[in-house]
Short mmCIF file of C-alpha atoms and ligand atoms in Angstrom, two decimals:
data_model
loop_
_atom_site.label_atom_id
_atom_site.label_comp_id
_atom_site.label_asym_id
_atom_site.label_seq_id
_atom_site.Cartn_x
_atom_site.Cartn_y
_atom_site.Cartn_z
CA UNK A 883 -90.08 84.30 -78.77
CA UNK A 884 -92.85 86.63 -77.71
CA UNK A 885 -95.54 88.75 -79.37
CA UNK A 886 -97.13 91.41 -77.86
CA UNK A 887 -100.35 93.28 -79.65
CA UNK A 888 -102.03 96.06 -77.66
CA UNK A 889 -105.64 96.54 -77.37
CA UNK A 890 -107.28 100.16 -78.83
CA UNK A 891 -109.70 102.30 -78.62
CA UNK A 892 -111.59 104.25 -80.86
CA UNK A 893 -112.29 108.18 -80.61
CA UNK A 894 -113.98 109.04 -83.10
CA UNK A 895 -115.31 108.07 -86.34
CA UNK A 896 -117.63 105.34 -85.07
CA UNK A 897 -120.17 102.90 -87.16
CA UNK A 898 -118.15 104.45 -90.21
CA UNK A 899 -115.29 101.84 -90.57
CA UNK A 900 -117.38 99.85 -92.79
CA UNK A 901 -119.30 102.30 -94.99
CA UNK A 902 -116.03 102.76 -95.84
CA UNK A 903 -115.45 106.52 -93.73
CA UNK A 904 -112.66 107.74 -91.25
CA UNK A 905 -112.05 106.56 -88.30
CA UNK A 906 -109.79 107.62 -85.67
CA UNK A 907 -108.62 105.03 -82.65
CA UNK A 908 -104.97 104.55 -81.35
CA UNK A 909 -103.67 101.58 -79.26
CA UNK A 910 -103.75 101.51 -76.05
CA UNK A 911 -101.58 100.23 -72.88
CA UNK A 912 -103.29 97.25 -72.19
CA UNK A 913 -102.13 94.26 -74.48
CA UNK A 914 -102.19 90.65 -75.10
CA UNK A 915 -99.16 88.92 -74.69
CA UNK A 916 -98.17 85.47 -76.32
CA UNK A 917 -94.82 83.82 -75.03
CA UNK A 918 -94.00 80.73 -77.84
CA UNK A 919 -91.60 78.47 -78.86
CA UNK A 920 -91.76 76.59 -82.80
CA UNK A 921 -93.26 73.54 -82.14
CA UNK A 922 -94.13 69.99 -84.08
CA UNK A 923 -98.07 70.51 -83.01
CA UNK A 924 -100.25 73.51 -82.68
CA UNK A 925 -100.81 74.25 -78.84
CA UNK A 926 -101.97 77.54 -77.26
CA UNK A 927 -102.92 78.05 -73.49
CA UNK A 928 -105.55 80.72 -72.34
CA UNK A 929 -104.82 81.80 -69.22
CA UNK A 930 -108.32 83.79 -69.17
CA UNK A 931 -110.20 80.27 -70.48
CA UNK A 932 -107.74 78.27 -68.47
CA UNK A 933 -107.72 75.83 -71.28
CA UNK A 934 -105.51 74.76 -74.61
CA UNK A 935 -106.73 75.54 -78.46
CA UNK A 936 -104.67 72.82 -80.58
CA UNK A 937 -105.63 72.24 -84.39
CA UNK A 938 -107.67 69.23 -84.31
CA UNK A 939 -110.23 71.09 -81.25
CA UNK A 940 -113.70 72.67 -83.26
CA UNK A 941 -114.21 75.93 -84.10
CA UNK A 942 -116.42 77.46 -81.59
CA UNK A 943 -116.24 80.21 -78.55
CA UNK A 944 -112.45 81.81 -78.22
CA UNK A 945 -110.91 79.10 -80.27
CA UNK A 946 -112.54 80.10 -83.21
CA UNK A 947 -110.86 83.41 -83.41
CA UNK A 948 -107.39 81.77 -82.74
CA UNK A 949 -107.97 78.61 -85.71
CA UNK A 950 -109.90 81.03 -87.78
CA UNK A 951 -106.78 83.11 -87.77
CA UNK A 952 -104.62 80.66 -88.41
CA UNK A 953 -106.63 79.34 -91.39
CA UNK A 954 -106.83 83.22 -93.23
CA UNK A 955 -103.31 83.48 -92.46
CA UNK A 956 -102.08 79.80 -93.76
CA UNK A 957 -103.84 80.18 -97.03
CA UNK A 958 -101.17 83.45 -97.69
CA UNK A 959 -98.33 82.83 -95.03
CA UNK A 960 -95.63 80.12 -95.11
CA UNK A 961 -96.36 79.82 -90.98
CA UNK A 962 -94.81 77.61 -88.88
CA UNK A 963 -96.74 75.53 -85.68
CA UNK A 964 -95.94 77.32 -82.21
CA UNK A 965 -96.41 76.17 -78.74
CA UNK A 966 -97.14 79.14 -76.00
CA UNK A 967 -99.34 80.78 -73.35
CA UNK A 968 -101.53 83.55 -74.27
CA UNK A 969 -101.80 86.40 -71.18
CA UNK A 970 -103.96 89.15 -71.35
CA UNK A 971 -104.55 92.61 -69.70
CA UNK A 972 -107.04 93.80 -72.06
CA UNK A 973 -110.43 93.06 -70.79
CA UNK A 974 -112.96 91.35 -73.15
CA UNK A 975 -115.94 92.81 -74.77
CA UNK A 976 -115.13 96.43 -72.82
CA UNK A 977 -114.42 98.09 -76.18
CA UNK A 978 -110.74 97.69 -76.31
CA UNK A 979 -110.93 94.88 -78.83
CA UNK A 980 -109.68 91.99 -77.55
CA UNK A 981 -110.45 90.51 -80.08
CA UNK A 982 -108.92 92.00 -83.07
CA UNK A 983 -105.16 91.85 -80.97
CA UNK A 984 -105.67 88.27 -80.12
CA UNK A 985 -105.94 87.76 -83.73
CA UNK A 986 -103.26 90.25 -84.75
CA UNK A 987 -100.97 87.95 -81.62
CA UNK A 988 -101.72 84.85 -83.47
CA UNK A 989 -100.72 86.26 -86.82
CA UNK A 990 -97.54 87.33 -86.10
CA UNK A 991 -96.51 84.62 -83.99
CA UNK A 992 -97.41 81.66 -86.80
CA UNK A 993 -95.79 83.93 -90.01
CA UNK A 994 -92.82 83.08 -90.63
CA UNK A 995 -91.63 86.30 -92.96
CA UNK A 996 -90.69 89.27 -91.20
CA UNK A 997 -91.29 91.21 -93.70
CA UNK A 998 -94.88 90.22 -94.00
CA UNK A 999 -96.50 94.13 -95.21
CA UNK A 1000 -99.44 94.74 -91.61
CA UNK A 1001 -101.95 96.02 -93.76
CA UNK A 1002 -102.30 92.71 -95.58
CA UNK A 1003 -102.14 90.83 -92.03
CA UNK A 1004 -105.35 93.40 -90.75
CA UNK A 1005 -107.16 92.46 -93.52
CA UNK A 1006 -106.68 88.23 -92.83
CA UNK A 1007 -107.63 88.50 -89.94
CA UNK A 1008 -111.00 90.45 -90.38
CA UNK A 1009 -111.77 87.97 -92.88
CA UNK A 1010 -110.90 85.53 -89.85
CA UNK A 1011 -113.69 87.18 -87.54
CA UNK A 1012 -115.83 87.44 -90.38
CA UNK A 1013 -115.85 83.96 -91.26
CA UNK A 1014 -115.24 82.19 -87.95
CA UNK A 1015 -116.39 84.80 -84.92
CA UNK A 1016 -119.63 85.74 -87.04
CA UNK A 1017 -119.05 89.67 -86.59
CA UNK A 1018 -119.13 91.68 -89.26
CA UNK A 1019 -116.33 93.93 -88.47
CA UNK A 1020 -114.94 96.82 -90.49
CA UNK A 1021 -110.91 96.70 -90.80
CA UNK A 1022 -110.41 99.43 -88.00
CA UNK A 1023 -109.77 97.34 -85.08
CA UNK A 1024 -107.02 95.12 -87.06
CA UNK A 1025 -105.61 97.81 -88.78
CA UNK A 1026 -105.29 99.65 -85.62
CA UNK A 1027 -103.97 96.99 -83.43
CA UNK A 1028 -100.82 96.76 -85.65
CA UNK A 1029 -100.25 99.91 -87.02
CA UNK A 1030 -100.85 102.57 -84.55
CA UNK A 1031 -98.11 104.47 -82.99
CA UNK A 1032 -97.28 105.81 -79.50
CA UNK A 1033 -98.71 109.51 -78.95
CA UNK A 1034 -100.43 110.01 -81.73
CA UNK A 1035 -103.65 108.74 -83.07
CA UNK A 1036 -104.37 106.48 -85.73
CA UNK A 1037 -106.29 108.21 -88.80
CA UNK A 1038 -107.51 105.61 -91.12
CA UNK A 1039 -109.47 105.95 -94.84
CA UNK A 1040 -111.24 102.58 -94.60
CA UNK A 1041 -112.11 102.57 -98.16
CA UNK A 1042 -108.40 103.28 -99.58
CA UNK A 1043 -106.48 102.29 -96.55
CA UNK A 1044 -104.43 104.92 -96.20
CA UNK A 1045 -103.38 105.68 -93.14
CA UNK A 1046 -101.85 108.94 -91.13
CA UNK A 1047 -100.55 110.10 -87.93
CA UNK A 1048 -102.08 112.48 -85.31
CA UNK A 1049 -100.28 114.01 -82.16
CA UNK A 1050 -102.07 112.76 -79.38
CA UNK A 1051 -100.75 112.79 -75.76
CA UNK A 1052 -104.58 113.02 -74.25
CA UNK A 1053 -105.51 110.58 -71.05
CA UNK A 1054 -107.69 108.26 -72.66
CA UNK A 1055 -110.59 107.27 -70.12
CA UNK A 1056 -112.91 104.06 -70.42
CA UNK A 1057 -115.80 103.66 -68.37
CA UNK A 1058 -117.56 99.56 -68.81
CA UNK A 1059 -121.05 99.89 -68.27
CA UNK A 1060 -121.20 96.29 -67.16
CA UNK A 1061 -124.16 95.92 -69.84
CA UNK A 1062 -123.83 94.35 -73.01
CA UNK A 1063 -126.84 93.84 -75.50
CA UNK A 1064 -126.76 90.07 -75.91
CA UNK A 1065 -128.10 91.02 -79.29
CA UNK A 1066 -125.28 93.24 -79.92
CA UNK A 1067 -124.12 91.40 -82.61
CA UNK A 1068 -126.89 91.29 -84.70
CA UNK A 1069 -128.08 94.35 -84.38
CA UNK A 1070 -124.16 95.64 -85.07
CA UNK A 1071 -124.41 93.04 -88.45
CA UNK A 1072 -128.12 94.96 -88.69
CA UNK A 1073 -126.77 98.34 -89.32
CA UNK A 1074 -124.53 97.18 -91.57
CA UNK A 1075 -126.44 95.58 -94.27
CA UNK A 1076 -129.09 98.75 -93.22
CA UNK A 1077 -126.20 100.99 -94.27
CA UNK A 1078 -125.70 99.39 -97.44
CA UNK A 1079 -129.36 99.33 -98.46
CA UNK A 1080 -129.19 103.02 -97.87
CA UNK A 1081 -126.14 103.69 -100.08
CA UNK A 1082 -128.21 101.02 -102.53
CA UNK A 1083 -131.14 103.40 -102.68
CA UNK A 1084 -128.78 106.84 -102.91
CA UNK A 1085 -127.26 105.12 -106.62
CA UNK A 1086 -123.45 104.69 -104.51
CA UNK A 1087 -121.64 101.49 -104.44
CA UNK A 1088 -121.35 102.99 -100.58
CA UNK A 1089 -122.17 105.92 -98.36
CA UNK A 1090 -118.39 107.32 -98.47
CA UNK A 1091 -119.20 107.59 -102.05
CA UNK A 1092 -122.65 109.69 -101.28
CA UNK A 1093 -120.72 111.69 -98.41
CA UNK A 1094 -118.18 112.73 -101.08
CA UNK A 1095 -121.12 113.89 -103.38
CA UNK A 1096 -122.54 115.74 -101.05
CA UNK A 1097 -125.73 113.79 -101.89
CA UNK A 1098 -128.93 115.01 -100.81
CA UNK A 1099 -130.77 112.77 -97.96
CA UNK A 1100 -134.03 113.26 -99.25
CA UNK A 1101 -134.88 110.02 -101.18
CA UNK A 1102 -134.76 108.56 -97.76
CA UNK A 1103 -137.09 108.90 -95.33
CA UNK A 1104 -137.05 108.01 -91.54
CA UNK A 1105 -134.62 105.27 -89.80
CA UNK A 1106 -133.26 105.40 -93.30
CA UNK A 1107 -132.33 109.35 -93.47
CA UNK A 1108 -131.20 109.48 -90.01
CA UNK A 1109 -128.86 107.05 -90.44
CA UNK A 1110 -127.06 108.64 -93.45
CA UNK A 1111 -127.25 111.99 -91.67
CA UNK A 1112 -124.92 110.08 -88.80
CA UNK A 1113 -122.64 109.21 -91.22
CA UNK A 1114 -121.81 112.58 -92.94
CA UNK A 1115 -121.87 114.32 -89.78
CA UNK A 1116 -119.51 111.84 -88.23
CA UNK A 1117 -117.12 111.99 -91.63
CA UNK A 1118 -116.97 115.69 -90.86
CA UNK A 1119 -116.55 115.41 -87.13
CA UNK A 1120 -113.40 113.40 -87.70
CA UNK A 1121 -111.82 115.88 -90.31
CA UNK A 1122 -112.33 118.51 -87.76
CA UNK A 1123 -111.03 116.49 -85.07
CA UNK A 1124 -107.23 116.10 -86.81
CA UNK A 1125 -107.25 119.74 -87.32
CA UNK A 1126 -108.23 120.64 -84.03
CA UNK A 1127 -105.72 118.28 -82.60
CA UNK A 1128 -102.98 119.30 -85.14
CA UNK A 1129 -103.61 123.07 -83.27
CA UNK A 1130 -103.42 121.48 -79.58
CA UNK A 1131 -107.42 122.21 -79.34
CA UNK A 1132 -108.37 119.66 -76.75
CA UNK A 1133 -111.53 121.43 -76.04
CA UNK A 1134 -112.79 121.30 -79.60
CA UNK A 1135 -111.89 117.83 -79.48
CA UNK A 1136 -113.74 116.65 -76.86
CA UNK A 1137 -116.65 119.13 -77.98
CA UNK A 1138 -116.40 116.73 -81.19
CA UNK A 1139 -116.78 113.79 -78.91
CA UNK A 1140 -119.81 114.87 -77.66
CA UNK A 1141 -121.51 115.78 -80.60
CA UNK A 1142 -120.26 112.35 -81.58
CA UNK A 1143 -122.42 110.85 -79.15
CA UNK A 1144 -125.38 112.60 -79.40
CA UNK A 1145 -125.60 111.82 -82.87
CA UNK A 1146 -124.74 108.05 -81.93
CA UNK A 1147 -127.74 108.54 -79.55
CA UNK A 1148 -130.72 110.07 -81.69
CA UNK A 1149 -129.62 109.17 -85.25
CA UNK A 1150 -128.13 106.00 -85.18
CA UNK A 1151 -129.64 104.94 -82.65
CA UNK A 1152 -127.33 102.08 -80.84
CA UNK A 1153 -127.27 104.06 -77.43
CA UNK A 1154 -129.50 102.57 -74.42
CA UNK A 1155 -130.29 105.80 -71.26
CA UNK A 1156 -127.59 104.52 -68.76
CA UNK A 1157 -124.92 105.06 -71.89
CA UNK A 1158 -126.66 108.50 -72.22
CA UNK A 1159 -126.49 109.30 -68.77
CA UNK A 1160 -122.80 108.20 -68.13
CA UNK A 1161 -121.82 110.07 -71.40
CA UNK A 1162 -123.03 112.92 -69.11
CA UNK A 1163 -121.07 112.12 -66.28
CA UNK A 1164 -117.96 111.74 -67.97
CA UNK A 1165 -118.09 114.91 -70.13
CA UNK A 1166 -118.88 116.74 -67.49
CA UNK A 1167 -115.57 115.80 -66.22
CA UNK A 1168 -113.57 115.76 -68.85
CA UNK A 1169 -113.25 117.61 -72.40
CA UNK A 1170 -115.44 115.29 -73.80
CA UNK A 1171 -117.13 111.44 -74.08
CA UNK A 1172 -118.87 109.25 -76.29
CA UNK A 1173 -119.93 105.50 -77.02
CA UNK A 1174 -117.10 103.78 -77.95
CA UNK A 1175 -117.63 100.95 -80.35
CA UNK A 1176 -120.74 98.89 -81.49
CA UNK A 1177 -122.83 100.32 -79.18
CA UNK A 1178 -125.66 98.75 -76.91
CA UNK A 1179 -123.70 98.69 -73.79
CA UNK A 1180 -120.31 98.73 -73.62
CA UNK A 1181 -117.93 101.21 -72.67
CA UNK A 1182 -117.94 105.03 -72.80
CA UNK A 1183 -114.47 106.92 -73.71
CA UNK A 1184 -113.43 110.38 -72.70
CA UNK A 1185 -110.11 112.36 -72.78
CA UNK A 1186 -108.90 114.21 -69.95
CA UNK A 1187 -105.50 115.55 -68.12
CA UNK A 1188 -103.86 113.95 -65.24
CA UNK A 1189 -105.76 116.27 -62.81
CA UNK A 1190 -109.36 115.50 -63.41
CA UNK A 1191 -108.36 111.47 -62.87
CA UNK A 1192 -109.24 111.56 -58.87
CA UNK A 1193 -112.57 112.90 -59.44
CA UNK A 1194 -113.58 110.69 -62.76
CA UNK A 1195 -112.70 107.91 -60.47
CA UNK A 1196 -114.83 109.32 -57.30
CA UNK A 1197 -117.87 109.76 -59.75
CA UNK A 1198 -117.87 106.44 -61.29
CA UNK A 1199 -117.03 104.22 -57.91
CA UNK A 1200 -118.82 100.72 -58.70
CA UNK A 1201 -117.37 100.81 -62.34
CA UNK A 1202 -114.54 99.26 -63.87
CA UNK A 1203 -112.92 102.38 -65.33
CA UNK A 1204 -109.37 102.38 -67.09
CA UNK A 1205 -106.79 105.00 -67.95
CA UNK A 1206 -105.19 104.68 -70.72
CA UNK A 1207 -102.27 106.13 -72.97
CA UNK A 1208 -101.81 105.80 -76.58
CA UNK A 1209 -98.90 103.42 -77.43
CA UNK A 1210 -97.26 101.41 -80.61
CA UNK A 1211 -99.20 98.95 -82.54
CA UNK A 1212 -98.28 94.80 -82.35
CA UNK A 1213 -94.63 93.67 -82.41
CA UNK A 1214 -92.45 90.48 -82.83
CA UNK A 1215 -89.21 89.57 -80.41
CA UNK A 1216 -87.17 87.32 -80.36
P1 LIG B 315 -113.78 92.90 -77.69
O1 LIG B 315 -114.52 94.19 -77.73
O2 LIG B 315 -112.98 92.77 -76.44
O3 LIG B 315 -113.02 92.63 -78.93
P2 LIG B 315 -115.31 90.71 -78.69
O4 LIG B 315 -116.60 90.11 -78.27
O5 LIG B 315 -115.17 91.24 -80.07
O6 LIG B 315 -114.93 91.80 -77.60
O7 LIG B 315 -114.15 89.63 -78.54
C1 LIG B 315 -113.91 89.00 -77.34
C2 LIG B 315 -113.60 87.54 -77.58
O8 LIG B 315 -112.23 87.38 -78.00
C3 LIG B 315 -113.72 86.71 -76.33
O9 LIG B 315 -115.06 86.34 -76.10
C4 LIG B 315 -112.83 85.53 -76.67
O10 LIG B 315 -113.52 84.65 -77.53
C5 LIG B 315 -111.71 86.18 -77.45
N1 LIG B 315 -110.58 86.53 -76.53
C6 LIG B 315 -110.23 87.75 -76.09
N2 LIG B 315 -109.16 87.68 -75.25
C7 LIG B 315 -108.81 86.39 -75.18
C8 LIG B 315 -107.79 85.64 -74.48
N3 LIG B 315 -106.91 86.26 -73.69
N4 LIG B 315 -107.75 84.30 -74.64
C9 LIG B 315 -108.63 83.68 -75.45
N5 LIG B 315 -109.62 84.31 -76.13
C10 LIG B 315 -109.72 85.64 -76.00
MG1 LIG B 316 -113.91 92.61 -80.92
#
């Protein structure tokens, strides 16, 4: 039996997942792979770790996302014990979330019911990395990793999750800066409970709620404001962005992007200058880039056609730089 889950990407609707906004990612090409048989014991091989997770070893490093899993899951699945190697083309911590379609592997390979409904399996496993990776993830990445379909991308409502489709057939670039905020973490969990304070203070149970009322900023002041005005602009970014992609409007897309980043950049504040300056680079070349996940490092995304591909990759010669494609979310064989 094999699973395979893809990696994603998100492009657009970013630090909104969890304030309970839009977001907009797909899955991409690049996928994690886990090749199992039913078995009496619990035994998974890494070939990236070169080493075995079985039930007994502690919950720490990359094993914790695998046993956390497979503790969320347990509590709601009849699963049965597999045996397997896990193989991976998705690179870790480059924004594709490795993370959330190792999880999303390991979920589907241990349920035993077919029929088990995806949304429900997102949501285990965030409360997996919640609980046992530490991050305080919004449902985007799961949800995404196992729902997304080919050429299209993947419009979620994080606070009702409900879900559409969006025609996408866009060359999805990634540029790794090769830098990666050894803090990102808790400055990602940072924003989050700043986020909530913020909704606190504007009388919402969250800022989706204060976006929908059209609320007035003004009770905050500073960090505080800018960070709300981030928020509503990136809600409306990503309502714009279907409709421009509904009408083929690649350019307006892209434009989006940018506008994306800049607010990224100066209002929310989780850019560093050598994301700024290869967000240049790449739009430049493309219809448009932005910061692609938490932020602090990382990877920069951009859409482009096949011809610009030669020259992205002549510009950015040092980096590790991926094209991608949109494709289907996780599935089960036989
Ligand atoms: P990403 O953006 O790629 O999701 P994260 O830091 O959220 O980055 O998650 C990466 C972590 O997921 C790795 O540090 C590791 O613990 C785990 N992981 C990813 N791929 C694998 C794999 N093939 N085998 C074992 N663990 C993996
Ligand atoms: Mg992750």
């Amino acid at each position: 039996m094999r699973v395979i889950a893809p990696g994603r990407v998100n492009l657009l609707g970013e630090h909104t997942d969890y304030n309970g906004g839009f977001v907009l990612p797909c899955a991409v090409n690049r996928e994690i792979r886990i090749n199992f048989e039913e078995s009496k014991e619990f035994e998974l091989y890494s070939e990236i770790y070169k080493d075995y997770v079985k039930q007994e070893d502690k919950i720490e490093g990359w094993k914790s996302y695998i046993l956390g899993t497979k503790k969320e899951i347990s509590k709601h699945y009849k699963t049965r014990e597999v045996k397997g190697k896990i193989r991976s083309t998705i690179p870790v911590g480059s924004g594709m979330s490795s993370s959330a379609a190792l999880e999303i592997a390991v979920a589907l390979a241990i349920i035993k019911n077919r029929r088990a409904k995806p949304m429900n399996i997102a949501k285990l496993c965030r409360r997996a990395e919640h609980r046992y990776a530490g991050v305080k993830c919004g449902i985007m990445d799961q949800a995404s990793v196992i729902l997304s379909k080919k050429n299209s991308l993947f419009f979620l409502d994080c606070r009702e999750l409900s879900y559409s489709y969006v025609p996408f057939d866009g060359i999805i670039v990634v540029v790794d800066s090769g830098t990666k905020h050894e803090l990102s973490a808790s400055y990602y969990n940072r924003r989050v409970s700043e986020c909530k304070r913020r909704a606190k203070i504007l009388g919402t149970k969250n800022l989706r709620e204060a976006w929908e009322k059209r609320l007035e900023l003004g009770s905050l002041d500073g960090e505080l404001k800018k960070r709300a005005e981030h928020f509503f602009s990136e809600m409306d970014r990503v309502v714009e962005a279907t409709d421009a992609l509904r009408s083929e409007d690649m350019h307006k897309f892209g434009e989006l992007m940018n506008l994306s980043h800049l607010s990224l950049s100066q209002k929310f504040e989780v850019s560093t200058p050598l994301m700024d300056k290869l967000q240049r680079k790449l739009s430049a070349l493309c219809y448009g880039a932005k910061l692609t996940g938490a932020g602090f490092g990382g990877s920069i995304v951009g859409i482009c056609e096949e011809e610009d591909i030669e020259k992205i990759k002549e510009a950015f010669e040092g980096f590790q730089i991926y094209f991608l494609r949109s494709t289907d979310g996780a599935w089960f064989s036989n």
